[in-house]
Each structure stands twice: as C-alpha cells, then as structure tokens.
mmCIF file of C-alpha atoms in Angstrom:
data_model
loop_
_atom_site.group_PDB
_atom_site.id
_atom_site.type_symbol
_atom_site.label_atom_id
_atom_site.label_comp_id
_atom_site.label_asym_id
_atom_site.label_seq_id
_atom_site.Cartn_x
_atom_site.Cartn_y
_atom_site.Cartn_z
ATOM 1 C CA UNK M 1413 -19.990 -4.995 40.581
ATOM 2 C CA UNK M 1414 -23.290 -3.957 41.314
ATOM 3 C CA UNK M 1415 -24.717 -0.003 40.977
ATOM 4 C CA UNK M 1416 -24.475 0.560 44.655
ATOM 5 C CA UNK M 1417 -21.289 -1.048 45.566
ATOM 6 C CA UNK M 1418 -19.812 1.590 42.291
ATOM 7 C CA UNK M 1419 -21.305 4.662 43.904
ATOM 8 C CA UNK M 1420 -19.672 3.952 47.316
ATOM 9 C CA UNK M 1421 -15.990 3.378 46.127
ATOM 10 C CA UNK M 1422 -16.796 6.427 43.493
ATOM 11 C CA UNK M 1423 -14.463 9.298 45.059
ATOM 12 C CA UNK M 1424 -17.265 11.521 45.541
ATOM 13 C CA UNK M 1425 -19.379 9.295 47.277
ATOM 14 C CA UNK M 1426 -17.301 7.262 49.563
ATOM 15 C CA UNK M 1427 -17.965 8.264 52.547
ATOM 16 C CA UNK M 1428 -22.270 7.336 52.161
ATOM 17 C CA UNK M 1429 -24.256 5.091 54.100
ATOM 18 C CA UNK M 1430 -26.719 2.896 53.101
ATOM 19 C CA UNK M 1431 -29.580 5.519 53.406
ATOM 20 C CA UNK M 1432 -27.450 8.089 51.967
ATOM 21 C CA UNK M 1433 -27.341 5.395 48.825
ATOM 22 C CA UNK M 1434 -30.765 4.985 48.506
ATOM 23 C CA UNK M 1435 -31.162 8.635 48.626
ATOM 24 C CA UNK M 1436 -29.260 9.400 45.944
ATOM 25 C CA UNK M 1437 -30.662 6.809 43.923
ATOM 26 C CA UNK M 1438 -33.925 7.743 44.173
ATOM 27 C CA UNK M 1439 -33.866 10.206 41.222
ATOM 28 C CA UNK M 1440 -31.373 8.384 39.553
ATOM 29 C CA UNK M 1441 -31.990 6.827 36.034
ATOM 30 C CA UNK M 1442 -29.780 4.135 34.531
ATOM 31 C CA UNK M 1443 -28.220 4.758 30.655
ATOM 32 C CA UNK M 1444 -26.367 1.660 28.659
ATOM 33 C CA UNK M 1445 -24.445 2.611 25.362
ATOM 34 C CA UNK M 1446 -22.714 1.027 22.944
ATOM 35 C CA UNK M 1447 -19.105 1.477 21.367
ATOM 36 C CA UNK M 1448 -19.454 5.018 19.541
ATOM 37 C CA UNK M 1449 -22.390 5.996 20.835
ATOM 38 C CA UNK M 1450 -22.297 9.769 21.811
ATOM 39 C CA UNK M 1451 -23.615 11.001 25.019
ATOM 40 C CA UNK M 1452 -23.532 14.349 24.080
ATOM 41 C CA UNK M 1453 -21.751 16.816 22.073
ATOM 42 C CA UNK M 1454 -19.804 19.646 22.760
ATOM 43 C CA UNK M 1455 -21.904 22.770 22.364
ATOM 44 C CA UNK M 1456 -24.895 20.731 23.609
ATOM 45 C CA UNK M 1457 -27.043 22.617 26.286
ATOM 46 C CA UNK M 1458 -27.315 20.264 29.350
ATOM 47 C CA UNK M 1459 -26.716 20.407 33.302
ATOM 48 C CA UNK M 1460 -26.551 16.535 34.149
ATOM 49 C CA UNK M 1461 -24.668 14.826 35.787
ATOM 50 C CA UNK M 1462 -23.464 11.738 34.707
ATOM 51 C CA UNK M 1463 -21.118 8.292 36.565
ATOM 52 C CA UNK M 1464 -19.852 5.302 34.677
ATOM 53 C CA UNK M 1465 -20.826 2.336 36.285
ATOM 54 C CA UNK M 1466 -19.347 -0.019 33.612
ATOM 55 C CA UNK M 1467 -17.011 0.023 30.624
ATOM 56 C CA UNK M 1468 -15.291 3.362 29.195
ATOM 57 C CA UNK M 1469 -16.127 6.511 27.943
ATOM 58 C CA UNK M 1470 -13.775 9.463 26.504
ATOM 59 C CA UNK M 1471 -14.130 13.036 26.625
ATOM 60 C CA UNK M 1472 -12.834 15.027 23.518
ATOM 61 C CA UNK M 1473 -12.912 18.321 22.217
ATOM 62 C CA UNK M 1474 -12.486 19.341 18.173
ATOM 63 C CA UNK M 1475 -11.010 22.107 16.490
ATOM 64 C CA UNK M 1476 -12.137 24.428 14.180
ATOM 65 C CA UNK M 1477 -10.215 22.406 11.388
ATOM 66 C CA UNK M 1478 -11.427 18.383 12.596
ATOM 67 C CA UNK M 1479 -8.754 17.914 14.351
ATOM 68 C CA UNK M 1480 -9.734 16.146 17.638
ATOM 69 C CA UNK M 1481 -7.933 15.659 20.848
ATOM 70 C CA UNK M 1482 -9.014 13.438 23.533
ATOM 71 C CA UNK M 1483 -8.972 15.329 26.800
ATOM 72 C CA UNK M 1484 -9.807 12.022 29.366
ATOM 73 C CA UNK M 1485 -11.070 8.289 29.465
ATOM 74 C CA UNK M 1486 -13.308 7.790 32.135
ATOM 75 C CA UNK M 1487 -14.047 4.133 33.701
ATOM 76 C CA UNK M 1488 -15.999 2.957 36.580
ATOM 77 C CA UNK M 1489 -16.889 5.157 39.860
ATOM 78 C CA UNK M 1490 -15.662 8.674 37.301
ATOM 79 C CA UNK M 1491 -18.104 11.443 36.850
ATOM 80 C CA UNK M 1492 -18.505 13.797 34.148
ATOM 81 C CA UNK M 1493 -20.468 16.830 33.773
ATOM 82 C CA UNK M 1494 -19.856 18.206 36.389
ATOM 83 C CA UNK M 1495 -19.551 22.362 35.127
ATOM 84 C CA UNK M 1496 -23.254 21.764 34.325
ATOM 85 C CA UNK M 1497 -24.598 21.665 38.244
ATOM 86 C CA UNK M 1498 -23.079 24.776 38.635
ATOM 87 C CA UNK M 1499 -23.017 26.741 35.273
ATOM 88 C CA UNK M 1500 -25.732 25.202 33.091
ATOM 89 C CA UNK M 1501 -24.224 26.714 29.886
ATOM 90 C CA UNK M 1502 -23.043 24.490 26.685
ATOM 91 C CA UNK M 1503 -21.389 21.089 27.578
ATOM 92 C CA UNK M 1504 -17.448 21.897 27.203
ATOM 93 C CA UNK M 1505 -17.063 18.384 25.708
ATOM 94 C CA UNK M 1506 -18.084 16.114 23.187
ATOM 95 C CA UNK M 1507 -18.406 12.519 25.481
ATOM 96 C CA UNK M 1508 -18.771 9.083 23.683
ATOM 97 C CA UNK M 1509 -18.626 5.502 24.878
ATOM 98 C CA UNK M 1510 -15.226 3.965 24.201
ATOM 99 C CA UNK M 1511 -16.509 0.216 25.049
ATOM 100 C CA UNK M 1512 -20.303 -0.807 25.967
ATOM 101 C CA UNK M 1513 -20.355 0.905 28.624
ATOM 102 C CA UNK M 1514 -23.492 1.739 31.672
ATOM 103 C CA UNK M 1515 -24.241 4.799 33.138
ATOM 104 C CA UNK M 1516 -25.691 6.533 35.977
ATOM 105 C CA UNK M 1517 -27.865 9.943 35.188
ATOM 106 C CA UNK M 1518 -27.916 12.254 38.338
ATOM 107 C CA UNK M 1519 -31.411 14.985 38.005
ATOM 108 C CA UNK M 1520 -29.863 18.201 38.185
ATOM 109 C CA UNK M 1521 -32.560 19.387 40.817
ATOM 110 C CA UNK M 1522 -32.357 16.309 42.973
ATOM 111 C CA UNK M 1523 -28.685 16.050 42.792
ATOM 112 C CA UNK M 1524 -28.207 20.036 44.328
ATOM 113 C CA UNK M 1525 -30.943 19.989 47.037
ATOM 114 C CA UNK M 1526 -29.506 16.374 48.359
ATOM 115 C CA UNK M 1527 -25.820 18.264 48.140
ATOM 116 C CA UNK M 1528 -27.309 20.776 50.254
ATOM 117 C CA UNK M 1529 -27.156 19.113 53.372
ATOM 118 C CA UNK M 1530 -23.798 17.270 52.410
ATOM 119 C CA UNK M 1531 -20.886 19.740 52.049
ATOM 120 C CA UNK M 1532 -18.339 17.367 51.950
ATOM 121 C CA UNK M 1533 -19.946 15.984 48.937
ATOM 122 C CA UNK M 1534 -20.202 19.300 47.058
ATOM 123 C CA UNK M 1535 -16.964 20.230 48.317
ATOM 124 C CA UNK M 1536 -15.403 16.818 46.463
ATOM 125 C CA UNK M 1537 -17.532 17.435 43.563
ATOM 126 C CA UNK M 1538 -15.628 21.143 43.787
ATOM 127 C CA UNK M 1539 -12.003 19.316 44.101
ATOM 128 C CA UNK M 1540 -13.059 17.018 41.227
ATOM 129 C CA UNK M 1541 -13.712 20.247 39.251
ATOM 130 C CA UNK M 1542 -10.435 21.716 40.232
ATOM 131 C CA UNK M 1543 -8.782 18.394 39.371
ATOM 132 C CA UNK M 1544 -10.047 18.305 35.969
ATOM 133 C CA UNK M 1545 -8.353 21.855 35.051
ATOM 134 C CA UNK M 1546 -4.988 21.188 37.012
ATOM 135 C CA UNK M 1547 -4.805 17.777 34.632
ATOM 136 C CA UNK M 1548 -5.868 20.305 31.663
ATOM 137 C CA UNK M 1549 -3.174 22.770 32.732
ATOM 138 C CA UNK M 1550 -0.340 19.783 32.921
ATOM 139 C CA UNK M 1551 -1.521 18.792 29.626
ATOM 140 C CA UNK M 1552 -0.367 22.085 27.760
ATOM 141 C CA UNK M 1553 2.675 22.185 29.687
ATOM 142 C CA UNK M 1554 3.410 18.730 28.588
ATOM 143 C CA UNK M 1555 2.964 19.548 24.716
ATOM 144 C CA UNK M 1556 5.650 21.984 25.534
ATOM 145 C CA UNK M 1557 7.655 20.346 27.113
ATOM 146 C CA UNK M 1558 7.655 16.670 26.835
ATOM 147 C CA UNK M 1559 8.356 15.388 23.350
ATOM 148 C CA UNK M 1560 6.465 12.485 21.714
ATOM 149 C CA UNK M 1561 7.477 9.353 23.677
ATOM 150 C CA UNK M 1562 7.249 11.358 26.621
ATOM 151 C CA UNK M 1563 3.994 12.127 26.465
ATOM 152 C CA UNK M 1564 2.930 8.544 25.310
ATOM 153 C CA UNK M 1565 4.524 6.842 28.639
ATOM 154 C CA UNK M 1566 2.928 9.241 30.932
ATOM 155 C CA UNK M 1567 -0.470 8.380 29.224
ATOM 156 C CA UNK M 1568 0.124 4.986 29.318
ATOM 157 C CA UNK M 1569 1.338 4.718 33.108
ATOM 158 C CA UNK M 1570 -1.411 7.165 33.875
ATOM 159 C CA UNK M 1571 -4.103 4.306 32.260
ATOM 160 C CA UNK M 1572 -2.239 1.673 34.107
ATOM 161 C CA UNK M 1573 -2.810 3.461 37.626
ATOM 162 C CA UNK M 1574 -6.123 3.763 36.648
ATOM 163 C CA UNK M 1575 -7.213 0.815 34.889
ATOM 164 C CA UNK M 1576 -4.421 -1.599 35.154
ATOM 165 C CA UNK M 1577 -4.026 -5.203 36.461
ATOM 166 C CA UNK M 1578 -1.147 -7.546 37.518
ATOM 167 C CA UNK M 1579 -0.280 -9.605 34.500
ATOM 168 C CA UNK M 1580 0.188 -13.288 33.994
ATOM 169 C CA UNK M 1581 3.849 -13.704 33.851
ATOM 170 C CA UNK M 1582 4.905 -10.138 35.708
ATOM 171 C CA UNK M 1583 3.719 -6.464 34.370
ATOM 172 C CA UNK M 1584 0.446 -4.438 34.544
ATOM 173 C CA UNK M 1585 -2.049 -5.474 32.098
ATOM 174 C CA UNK M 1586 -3.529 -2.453 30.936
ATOM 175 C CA UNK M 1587 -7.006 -2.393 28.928
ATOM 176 C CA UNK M 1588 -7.161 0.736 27.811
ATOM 177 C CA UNK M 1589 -9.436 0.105 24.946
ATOM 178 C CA UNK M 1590 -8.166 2.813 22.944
ATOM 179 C CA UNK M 1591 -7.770 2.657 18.940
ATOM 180 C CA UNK M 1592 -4.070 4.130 17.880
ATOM 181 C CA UNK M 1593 -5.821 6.892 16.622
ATOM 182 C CA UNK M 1594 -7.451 7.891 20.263
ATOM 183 C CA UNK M 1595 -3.944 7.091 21.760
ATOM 184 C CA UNK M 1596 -2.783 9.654 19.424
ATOM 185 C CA UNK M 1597 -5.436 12.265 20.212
ATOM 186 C CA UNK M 1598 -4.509 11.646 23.641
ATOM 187 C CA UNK M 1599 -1.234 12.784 23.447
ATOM 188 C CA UNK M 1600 -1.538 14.979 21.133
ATOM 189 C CA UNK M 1601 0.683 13.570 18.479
ATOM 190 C CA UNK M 1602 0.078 12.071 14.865
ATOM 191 C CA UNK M 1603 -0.623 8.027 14.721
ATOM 192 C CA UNK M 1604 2.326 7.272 13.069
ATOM 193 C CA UNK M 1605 4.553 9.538 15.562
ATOM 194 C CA UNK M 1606 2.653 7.855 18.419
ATOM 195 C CA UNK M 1607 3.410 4.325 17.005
ATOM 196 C CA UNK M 1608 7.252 4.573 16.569
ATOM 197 C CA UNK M 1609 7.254 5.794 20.168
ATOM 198 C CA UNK M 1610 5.312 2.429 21.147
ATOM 199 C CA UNK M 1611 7.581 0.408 18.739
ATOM 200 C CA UNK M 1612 10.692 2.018 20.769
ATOM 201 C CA UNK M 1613 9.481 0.855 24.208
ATOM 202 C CA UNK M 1614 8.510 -2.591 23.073
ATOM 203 C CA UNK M 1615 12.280 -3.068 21.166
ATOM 204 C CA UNK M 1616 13.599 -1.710 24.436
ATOM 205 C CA UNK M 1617 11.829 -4.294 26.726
ATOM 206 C CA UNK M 1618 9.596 -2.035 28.207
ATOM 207 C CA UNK M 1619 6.299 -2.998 26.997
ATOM 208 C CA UNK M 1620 4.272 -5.588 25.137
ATOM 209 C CA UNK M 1621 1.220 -4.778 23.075
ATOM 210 C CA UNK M 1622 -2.031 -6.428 23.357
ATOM 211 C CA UNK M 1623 -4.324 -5.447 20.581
ATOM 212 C CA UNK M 1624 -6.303 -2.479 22.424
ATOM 213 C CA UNK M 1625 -4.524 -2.951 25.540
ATOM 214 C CA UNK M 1626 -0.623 -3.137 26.721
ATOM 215 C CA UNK M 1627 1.845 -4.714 29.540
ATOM 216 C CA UNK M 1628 3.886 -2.228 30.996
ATOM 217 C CA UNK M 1629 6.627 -4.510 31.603
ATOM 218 C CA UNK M 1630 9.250 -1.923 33.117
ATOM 219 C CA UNK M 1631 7.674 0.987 35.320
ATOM 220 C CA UNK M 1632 10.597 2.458 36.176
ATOM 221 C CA UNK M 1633 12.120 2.675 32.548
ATOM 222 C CA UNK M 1634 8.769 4.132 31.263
ATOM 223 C CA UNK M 1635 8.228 6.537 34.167
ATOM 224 C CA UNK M 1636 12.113 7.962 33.857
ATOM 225 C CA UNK M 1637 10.894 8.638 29.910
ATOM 226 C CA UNK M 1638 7.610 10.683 31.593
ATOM 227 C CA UNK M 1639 9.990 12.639 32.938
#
C-alpha cells in the first residue's frame, strides 16, 4: 500500500482529496526503522507528529523501578504524538518500532497552519487525543477489575479488530508481533501469569498460538472472559 493510499484511509485524514494529499505531503519527510529502534524517549523534548505507514510500533512508559508497561501498538494509518502540536512539552512516551516498520514525519509548523483551514481535521486530531485517555482511563479500571485472563483476551480481541485476518481453516489470524514479555507489559501482568492465561484458552479450544502471532478460534468464548 502506497504512502498516499495510507494517509487517506488514516482516520484523521479520510475525508482528503487529492490536492489536500499533496498538500500535506509537501512538508512531509519519510522515516524507516528497524525492530528496536527507538523513535524517541519519554522525557524527550519534541512537537512532531508522527503516522505509521508500515509495520508496528509500541508506545510504553517506565517506572521509577524498570518496570515497563506498554500503553499501545500502533500499525498502519495510527498517529502518535499528537500532545506535542498542541503542548510542545516532554514526549509522554517512550515509542519504539515493534517490526521494521516506515514512517511518516508531519513539520510541526506546516502541519498547524494547513489544520487551520481544516477544522474537521483538527477536530479528529482532538477526538484522537480524547480517545487515547478514555483507552488510558479503561486501562486502570481494568487492572482493577478484570483479573489476569481477563485482561489478556480483551488485548488480544482488541489486536484482532485491529490487526487481524480471516484464517486458513476458520479464526482470525492475528499478527501481533509482540514478544511474551510485551504481551505481558500490555496487560499489565508478569510473563509467566500472562502465559498460563494463554495456555488456558488454547486447552479450552479457544485459541491457537503462532509464534508472535495467534488464531482466535472462538470470539465469543474469549470476549465473555473480557467481560
């Protein structure tokens, strides 16, 4: 999929014409990573904004003590960086590439005066925001209140929404690209806690494992555990 076909099925930016493309574009400036390659970290002064055009990135955060949790993985057509446009402060996040993954880097400057004259642009860019801190917000409420395998079949049939495929044979293929140790920070569990819940659902039928990825092979058994 090429760089202007991504932009136009990107939420934000679905609604552009072909002008409207090459507008943006114009002060646009392409980035390729590898696996583990850090975009930036958290604490890092910065204010732009950032798409993934290919491949996966994750957004994490870490605690005084190491620990790390893993707030997001972000694929194709997701932004990130986002606080920066409007509050150019220290980057909230540390942000590294989960796979080789390409990017798109939006000029701060450029990016606000085109938004200027397309409100329903900023005013996504505002939801996305908003988004982003109501998914926060469910987060902490499901440490609470969702216990371990819980939490790991909502993440997983939240990936699959988002990243999933129909699999050969019935199921959703889901790449997430994830090593146990990010699914772990993702839910915020331990890896071994994390990987008796995944052992459960594949004794039960439920799912298969795939080396980095899964096949959610019953939806309706692993979203009644979400719940």
């Amino acid at each position: 999929m090429g760089i202007d076909e991504v932009l136009r099925k990107a939420p934000l930016f679905t609604a552009l014409d072909d002008d409207e493309v090459a507008s943006l574009r114009a002060n646009t400036s392409e980035v390729r990573v590898k696996r583990g390659a850090v975009l930036y970290r958290e604490g890092d002064t910065g204010d732009q904004l950032f798409m993934v055009v290919r491949g996966k990135v994750k957004m994490g955060r870490t605690a005084e003590d190491g620990r790390e949790s893993l707030l997001a993985v972000l694929g194709p057509g997701d932004t990130f960086g986002e606080v920066g446009l409007f509050d150019p402060g220290p980057r909230v996040a540390t942000v590294t590439a989960v796979t080789e993954a390409g990017l798109l880097c939006f000029d701060h400057d450029h990016l606000r005066t085109w938004l200027i004259g397309r409100p329903k642009v900023a005013e996504a860019l505002l939801q996305q925001v908003a988004r982003r801190l109501r998914i926060g917000a469910e987060a902490m409420a499901d440490l609470v209140f969702l216990d371990v395998p819980g939490r790991v079949a909502k993440a997983l049939l939240d990936l699959s929404a988002r990243f999933g495929t129909a699999a050969s044979g019935g199921g959703i293929y889901v790449a997430h690209d994830l090593t146990q140790e990010e699914l772990a920070q993702l839910v915020g569990a331990s890896r071994e806690t994390v990987n008796k819940a995944l052992a459960e659902f594949v004794n039960r039928g439920w799912l298969r494992l795939e080396g980095r990825a899964v096949v959610v092979l019953d939806v309706e058994r692993m979203r009644s555990r979400a719940a």
